[in-house]
Coordinates of N, CA, C and O in Angstrom, one line a residue:
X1 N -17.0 -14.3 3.7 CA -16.3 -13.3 2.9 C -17.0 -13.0 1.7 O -17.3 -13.8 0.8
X2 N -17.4 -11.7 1.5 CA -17.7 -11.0 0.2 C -16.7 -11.5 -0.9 O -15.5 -11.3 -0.7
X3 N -17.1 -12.0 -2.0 CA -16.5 -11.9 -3.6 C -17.5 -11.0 -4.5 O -18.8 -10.8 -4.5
X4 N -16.6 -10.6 -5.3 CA -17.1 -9.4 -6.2 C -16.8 -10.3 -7.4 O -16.1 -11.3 -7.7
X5 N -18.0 -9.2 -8.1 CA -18.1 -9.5 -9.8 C -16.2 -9.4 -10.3 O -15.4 -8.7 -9.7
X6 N -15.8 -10.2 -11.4 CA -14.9 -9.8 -12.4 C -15.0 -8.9 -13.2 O -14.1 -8.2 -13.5
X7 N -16.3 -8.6 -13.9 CA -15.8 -7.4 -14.3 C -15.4 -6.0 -13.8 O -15.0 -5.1 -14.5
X8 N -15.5 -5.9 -12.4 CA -15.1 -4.7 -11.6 C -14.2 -5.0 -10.7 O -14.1 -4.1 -9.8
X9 N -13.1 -6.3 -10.7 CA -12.3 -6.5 -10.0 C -11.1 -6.0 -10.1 O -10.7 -5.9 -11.3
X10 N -10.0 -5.4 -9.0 CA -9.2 -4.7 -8.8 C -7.9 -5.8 -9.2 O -8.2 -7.0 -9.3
X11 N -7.0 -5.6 -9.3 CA -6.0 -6.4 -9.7 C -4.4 -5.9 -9.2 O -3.9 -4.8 -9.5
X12 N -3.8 -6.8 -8.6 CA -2.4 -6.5 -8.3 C -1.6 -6.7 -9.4 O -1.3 -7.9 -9.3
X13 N -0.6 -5.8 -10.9 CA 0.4 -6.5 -11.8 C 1.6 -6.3 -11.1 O 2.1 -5.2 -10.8
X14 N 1.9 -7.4 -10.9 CA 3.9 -7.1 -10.9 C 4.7 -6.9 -11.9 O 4.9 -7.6 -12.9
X15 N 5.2 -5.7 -11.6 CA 6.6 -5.1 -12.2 C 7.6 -5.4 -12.3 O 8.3 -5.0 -13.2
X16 N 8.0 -6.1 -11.4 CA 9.5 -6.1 -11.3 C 9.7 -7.5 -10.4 O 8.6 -7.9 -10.0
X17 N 10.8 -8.3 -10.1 CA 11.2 -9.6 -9.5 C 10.7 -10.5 -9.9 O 10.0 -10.4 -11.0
X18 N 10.9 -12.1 -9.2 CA 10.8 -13.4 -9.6 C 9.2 -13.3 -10.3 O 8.9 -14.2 -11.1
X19 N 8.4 -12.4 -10.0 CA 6.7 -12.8 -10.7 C 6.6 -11.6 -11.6 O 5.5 -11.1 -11.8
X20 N 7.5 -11.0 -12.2 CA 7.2 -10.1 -12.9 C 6.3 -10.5 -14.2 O 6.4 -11.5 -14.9
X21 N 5.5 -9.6 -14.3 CA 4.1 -9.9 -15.3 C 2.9 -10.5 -15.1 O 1.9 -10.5 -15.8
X22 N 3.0 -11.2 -13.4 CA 2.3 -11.7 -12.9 C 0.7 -11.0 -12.2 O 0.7 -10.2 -11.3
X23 N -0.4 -11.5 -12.7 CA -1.3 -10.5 -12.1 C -2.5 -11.4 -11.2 O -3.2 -12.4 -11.5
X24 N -2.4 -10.5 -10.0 CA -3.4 -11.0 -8.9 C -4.7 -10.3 -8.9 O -4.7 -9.1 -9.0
X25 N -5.9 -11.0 -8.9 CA -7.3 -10.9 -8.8 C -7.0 -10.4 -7.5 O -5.9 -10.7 -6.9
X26 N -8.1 -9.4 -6.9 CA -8.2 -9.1 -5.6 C -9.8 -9.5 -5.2 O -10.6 -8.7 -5.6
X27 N -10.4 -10.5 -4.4 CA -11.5 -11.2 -4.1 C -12.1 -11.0 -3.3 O -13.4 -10.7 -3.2
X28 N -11.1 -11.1 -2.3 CA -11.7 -11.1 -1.0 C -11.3 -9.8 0.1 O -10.2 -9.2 -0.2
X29 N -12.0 -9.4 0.9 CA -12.0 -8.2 1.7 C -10.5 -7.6 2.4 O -10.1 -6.5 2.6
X30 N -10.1 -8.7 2.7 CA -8.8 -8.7 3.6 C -7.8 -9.6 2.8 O -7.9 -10.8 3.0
X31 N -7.0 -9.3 2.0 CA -5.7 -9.9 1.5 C -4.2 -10.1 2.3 O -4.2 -9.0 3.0
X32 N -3.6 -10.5 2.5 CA -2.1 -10.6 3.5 C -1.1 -10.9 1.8 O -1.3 -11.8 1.0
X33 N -0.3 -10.0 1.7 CA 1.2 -10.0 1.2 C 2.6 -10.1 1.8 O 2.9 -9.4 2.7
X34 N 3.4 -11.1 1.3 CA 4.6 -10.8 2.1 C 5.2 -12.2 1.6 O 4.6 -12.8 0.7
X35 N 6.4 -12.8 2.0 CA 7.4 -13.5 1.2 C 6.7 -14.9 2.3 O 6.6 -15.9 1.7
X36 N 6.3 -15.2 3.8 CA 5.7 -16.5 4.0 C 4.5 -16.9 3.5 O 3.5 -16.3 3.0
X37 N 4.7 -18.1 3.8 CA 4.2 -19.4 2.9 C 2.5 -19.1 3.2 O 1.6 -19.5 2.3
X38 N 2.1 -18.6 4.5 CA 0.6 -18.4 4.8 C 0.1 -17.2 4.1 O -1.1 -17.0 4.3
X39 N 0.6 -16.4 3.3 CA 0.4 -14.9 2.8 C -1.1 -15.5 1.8 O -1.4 -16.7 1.8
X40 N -1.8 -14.5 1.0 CA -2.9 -15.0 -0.2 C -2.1 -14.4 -1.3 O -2.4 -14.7 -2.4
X41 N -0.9 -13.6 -1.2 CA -0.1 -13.3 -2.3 C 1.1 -13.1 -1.8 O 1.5 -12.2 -1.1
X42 N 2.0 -14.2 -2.3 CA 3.5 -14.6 -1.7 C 4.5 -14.2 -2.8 O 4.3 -14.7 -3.9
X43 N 5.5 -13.4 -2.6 CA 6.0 -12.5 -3.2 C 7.1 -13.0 -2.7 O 7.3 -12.6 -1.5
X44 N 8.0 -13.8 -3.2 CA 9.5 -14.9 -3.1 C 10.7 -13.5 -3.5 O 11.2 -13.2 -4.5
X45 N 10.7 -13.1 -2.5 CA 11.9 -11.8 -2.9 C 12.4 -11.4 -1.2 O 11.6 -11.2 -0.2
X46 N 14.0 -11.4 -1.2 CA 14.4 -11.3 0.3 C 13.9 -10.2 1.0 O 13.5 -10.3 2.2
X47 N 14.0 -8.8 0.4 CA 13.3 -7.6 0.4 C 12.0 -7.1 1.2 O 11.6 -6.3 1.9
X48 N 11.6 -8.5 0.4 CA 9.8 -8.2 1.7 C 9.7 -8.9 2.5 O 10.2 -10.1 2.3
X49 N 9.2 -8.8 3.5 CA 9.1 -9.3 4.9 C 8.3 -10.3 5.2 O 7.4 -10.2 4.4
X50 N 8.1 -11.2 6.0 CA 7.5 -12.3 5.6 C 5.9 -11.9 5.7 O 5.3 -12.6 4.9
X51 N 5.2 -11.3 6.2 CA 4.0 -10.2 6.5 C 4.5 -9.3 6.5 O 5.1 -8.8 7.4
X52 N 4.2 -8.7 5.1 CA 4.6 -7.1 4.7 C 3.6 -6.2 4.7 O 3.7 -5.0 5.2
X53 N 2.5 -6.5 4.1 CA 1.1 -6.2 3.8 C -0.1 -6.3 4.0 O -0.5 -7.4 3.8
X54 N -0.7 -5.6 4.3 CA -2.2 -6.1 4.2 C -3.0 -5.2 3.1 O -2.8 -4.0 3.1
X55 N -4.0 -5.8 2.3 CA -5.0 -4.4 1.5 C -6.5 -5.1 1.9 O -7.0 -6.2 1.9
X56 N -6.8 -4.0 2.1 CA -8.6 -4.1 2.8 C -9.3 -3.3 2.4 O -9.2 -2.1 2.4
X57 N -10.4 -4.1 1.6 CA -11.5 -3.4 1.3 C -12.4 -2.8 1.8 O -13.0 -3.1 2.8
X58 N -12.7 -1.3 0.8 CA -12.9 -0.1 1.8 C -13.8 0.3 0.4 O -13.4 1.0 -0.5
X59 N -15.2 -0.2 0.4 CA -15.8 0.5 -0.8 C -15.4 0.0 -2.2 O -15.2 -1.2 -2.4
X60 N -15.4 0.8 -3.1 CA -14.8 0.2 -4.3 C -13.5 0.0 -4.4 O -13.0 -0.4 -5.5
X61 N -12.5 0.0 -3.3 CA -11.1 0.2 -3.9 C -10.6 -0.1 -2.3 O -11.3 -0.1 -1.3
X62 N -9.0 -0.3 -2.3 CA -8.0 -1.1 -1.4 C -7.7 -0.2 -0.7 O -7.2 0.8 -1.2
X63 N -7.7 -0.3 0.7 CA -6.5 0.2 1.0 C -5.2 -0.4 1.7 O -5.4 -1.0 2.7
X64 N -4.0 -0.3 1.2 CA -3.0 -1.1 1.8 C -2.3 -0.5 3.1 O -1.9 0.6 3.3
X65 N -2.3 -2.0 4.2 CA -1.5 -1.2 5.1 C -0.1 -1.7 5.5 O 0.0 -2.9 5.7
X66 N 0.8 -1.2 5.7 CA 2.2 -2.0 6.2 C 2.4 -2.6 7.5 O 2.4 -1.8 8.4
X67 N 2.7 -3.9 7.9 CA 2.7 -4.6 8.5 C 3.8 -4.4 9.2 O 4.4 -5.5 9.5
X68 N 4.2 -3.6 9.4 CA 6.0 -3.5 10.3 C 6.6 -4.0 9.9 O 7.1 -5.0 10.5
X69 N 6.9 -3.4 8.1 CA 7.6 -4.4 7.5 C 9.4 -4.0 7.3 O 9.7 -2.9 6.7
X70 N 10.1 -4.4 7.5 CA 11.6 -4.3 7.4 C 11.9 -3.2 6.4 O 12.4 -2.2 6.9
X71 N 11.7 -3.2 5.4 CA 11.9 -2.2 3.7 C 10.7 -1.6 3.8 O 10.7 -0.9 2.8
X72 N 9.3 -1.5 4.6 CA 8.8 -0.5 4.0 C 7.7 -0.5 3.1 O 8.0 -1.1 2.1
X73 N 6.6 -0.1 3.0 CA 5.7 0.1 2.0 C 5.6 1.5 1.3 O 5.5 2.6 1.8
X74 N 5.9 1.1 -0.1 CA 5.5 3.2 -1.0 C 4.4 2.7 -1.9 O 4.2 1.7 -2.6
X75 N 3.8 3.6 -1.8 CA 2.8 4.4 -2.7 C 3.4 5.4 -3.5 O 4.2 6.2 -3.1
X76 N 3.0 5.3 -4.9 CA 3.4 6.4 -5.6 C 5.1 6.9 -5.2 O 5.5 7.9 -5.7
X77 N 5.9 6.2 -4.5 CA 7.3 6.7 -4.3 C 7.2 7.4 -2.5 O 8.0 7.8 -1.6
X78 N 5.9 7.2 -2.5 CA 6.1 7.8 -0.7 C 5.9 6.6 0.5 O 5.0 5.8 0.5
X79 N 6.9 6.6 1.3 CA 6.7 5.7 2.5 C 5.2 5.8 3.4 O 4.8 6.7 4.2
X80 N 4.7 4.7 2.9 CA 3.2 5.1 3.9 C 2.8 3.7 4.7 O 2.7 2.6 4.3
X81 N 2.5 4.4 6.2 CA 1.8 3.0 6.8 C 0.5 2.3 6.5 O 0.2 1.1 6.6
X82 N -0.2 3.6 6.0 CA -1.5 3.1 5.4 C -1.4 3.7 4.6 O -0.6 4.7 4.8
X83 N -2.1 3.7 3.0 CA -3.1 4.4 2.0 C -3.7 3.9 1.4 O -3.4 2.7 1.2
X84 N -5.1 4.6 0.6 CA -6.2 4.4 0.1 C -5.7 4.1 -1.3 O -4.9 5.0 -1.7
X85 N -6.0 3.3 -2.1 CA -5.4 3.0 -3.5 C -6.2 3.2 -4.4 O -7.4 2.8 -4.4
X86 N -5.6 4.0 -5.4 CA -6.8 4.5 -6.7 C -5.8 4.1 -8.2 O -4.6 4.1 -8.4
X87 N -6.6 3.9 -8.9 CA -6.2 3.1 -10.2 C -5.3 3.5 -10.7 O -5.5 4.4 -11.5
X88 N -4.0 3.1 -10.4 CA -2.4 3.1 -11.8 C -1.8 3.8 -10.3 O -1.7 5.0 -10.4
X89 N -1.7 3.4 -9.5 CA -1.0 3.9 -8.2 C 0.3 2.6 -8.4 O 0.1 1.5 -8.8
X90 N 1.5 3.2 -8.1 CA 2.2 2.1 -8.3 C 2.8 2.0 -6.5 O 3.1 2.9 -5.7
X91 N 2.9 0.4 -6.2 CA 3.5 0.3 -5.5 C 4.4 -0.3 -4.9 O 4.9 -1.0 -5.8
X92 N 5.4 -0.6 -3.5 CA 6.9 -1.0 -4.0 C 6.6 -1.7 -2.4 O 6.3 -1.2 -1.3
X93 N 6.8 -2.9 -2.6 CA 7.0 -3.4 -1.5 C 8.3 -4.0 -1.0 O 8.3 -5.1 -1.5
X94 N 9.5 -3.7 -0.5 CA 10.8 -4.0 -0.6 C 10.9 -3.4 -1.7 O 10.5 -2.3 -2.0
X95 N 11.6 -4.2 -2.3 CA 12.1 -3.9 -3.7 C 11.1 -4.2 -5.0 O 11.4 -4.0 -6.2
X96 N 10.0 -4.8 -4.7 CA 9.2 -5.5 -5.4 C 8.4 -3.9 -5.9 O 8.4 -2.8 -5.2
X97 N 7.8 -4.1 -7.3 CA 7.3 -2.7 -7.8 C 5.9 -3.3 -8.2 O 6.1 -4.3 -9.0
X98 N 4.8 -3.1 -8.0 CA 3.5 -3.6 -8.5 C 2.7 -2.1 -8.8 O 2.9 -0.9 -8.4
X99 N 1.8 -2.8 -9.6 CA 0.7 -1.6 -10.1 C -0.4 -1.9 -9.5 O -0.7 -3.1 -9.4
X100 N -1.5 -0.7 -8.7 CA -3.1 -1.1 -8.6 C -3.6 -0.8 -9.9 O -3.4 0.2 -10.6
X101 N -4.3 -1.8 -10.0 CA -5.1 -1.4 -11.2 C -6.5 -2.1 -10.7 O -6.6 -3.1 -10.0
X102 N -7.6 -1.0 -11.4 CA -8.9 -0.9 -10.8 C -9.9 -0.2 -11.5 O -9.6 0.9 -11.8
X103 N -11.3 -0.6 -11.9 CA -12.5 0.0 -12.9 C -12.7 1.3 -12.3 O -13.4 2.1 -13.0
X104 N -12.1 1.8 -10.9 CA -13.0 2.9 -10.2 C -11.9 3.9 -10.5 O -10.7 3.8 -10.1
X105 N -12.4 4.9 -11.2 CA -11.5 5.9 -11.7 C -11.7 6.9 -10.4 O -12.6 6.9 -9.5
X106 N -10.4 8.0 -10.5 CA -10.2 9.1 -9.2 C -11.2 10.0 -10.0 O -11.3 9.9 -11.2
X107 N -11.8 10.6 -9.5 CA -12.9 11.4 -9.4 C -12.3 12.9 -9.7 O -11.7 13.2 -8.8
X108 N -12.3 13.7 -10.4 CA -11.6 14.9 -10.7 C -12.7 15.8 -11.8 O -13.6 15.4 -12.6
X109 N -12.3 16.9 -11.5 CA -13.0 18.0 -12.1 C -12.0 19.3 -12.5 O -11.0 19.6 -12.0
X110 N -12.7 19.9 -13.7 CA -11.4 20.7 -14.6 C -11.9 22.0 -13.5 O -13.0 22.1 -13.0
X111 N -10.7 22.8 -13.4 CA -10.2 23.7 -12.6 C -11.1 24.7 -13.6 O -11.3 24.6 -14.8
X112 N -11.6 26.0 -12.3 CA -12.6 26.9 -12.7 C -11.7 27.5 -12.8 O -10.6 27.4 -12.3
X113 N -12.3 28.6 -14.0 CA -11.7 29.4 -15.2 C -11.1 30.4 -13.9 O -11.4 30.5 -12.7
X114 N -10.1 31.1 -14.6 CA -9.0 32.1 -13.9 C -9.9 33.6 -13.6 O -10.6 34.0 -14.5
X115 N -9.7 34.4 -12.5 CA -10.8 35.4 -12.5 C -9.3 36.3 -11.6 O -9.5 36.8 -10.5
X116 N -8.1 36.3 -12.1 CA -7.4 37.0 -11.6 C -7.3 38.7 -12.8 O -6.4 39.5 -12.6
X117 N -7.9 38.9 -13.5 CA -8.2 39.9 -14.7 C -6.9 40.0 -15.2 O -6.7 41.2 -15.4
X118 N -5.9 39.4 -15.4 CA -4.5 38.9 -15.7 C -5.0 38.7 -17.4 O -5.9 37.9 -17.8
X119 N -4.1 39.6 -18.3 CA -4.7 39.5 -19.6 C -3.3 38.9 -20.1 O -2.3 39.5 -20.3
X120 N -3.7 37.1 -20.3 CA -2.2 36.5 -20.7 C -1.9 36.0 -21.7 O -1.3 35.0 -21.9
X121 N -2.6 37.1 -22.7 CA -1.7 37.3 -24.3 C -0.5 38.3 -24.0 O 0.3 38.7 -24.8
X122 N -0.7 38.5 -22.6 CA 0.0 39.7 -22.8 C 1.7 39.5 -21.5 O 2.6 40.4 -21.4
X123 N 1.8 38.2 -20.8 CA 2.5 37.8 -19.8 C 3.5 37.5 -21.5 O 3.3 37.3 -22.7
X124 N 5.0 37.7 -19.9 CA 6.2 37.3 -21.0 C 6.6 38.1 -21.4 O 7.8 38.1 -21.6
X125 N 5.6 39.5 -21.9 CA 6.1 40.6 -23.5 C 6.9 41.5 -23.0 O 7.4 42.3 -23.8
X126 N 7.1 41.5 -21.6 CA 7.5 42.8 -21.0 C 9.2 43.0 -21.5 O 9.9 42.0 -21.5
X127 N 9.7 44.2 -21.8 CA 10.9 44.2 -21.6 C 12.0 44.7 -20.6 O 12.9 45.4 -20.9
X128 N 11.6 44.1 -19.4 CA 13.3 44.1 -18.7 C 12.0 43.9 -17.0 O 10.8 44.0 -17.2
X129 N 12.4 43.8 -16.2 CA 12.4 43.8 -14.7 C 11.6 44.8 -14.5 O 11.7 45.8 -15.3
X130 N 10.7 44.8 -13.4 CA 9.6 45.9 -13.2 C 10.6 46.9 -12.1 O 11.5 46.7 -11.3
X131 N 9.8 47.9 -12.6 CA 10.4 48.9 -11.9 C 11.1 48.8 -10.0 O 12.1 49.2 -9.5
X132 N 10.4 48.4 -9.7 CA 10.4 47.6 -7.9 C 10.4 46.7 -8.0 O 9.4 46.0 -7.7
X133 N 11.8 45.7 -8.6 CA 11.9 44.6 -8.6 C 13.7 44.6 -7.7 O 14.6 45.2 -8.2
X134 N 14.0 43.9 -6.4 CA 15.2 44.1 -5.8 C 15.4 42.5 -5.6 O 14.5 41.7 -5.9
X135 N 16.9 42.3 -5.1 CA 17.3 41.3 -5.0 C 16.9 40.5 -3.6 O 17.1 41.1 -2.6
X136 N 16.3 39.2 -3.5 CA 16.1 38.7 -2.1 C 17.2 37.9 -1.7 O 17.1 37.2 -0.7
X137 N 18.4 38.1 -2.2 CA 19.9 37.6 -1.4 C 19.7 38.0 -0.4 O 19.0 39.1 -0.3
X138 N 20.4 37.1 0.6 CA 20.6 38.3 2.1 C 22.3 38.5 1.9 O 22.8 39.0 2.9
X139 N 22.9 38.4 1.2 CA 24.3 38.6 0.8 C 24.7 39.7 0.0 O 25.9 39.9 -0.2
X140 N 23.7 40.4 -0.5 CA 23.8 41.9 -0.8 C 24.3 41.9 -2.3 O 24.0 40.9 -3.0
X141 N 25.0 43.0 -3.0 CA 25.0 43.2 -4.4 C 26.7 43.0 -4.4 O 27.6 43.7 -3.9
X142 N 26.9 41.8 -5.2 CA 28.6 41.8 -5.2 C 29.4 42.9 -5.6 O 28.4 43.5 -6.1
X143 N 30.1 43.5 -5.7 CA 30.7 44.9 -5.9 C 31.6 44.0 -7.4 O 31.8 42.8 -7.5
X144 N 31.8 44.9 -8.2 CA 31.9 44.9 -9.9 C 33.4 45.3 -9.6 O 34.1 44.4 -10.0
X145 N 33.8 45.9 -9.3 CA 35.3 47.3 -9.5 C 36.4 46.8 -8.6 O 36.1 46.7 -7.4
X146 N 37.7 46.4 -9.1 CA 38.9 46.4 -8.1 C 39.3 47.6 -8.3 O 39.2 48.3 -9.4
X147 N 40.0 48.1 -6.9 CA 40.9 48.7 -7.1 C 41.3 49.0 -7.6 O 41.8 47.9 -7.9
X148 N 42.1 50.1 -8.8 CA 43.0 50.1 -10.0 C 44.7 49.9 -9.6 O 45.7 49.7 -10.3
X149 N 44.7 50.1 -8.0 CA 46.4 50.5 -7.8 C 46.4 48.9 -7.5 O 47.1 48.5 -8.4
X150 N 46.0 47.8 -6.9 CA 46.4 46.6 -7.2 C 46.5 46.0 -7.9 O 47.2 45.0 -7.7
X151 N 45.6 46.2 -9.2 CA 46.1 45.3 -10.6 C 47.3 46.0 -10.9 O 48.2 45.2 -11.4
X152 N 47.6 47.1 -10.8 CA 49.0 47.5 -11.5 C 50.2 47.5 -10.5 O 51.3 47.8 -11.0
X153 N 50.1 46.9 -8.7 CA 51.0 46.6 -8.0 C 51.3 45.2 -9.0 O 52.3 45.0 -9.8
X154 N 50.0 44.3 -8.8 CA 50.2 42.6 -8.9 C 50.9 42.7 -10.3 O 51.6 41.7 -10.3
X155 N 51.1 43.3 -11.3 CA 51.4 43.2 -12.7 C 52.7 44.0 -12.3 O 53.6 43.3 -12.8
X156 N 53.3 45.3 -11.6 CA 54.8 45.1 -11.7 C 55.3 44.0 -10.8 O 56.6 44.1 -10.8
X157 N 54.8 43.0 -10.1 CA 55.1 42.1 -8.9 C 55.8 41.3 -10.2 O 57.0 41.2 -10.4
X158 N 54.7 40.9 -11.0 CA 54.9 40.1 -11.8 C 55.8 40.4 -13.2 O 56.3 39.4 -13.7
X159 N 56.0 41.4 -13.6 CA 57.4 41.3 -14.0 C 58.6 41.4 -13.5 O 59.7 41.3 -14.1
X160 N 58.5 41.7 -12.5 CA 59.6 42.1 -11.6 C 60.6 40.4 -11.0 O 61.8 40.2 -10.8
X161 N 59.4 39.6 -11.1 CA 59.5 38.4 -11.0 C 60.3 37.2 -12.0 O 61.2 36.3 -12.0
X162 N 59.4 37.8 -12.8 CA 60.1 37.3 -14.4 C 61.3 37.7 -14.7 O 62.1 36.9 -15.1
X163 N 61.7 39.3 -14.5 CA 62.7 39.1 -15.0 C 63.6 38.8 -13.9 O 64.6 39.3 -14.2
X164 N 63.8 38.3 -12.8 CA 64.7 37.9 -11.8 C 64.7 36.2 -12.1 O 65.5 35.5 -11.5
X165 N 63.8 35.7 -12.9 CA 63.9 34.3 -13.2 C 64.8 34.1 -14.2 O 65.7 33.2 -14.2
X166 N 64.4 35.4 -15.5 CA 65.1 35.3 -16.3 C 67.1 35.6 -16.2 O 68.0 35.2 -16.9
X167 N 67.0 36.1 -15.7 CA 68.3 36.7 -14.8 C 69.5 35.4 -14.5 O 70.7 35.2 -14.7
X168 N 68.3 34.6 -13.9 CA 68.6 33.8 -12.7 C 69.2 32.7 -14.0 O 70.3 32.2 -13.9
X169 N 68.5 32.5 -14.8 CA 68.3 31.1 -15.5 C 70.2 31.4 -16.5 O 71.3 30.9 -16.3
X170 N 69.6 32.5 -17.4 CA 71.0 32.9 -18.1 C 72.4 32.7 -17.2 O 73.3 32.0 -17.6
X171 N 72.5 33.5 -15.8 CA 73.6 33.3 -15.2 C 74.0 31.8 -14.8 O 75.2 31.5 -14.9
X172 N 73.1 30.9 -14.3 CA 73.1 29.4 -14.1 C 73.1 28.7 -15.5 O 73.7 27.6 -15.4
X173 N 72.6 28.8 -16.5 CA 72.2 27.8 -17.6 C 73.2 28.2 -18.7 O 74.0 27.4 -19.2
X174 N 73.0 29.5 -19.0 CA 72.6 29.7 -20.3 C 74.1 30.3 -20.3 O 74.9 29.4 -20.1
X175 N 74.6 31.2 -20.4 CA 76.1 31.8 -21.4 C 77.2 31.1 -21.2 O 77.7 30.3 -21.9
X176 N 77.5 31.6 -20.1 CA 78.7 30.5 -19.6 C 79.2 29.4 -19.9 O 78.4 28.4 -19.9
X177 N 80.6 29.2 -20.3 CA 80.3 27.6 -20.7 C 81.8 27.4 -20.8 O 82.2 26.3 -21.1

């Protein structure tokens, strides 16, 4: 088995459960994780399976794979059977939350300048909806306007009502006596 220098060694931190703060050297090519006793990193939590994991070296950096594990392996919050691991990738084995951390940074380059002739001092300033601008409901334009003879049916309904309440209440309650 290959062992690598420490200063370029990759490291498992636990986040969260019984080893929280705990951090694993990564050494050797092929690692086994999981809650039995044969694992190279045993993780005492019901959540993970007793072989939950494996991470295999692949170049400068890990990739972890899930062992048909009960709860699951995530990456970054995604369920994956396999992935390739790049530095501050967080991962969740059961319920267990660990960080990769690793010297080999993700490789990125700043995005080439905008060539859409889009002059955007000037986005935003507009005032109101472009001329050909329509609605993409498929439910169409709600209509604004009732009827005018039904608000003024429902409003004599409604005094018509009242005063038969009122009517009602004086003859039963109120004068008589």
């Amino acid at each position: 088995m290959r062992h690598r220098y420490v200063r370029d060694m990759p490291k498992l931190h636990i986040l969260s459960g019984v080893l929280e703060g705990k951090t694993f050297d990564l050494i050797e090519e092929r690692i086994t994780v999981g809650r039995g006793m044969d694992n190279m990193i045993r993780l005492e939590d019901g959540t993970v399976s007793h072989h939950h994991a494996l991470l295999i070296l692949e170049g400068n950096d890990y990739t972890v794979r899930d062992l048909n594990s009960t709860n699951g392996t995530r990456v970054n919050g995604l369920r994956v059977v396999e992935s390739k691991l790049h530095n501050g990738d967080l991962l969740r084995l059961g319920s267990v939350e660990i960080r990769y951390e690793s010297d080999v940074k993700k490789s990125s380059q700043p995005l080439p300048p905008a060539r859409t002739g889009v002059d955007l001092s000037q986005v935003g300033l507009g005032t109101g909806k472009p001329p050909n601008f329509t609605s993409a409901s498929p439910f169409g334009r709600k209509q604004t306007s009732q009827p005018q003879y039904l608000i003024w049916a429902l409003l004599v309904l409604g005094l018509v009502a009242l005063a038969v309440i009122t009517y009602l209440v004086f003859k039963f309650v109120g004068l008589g006596g």
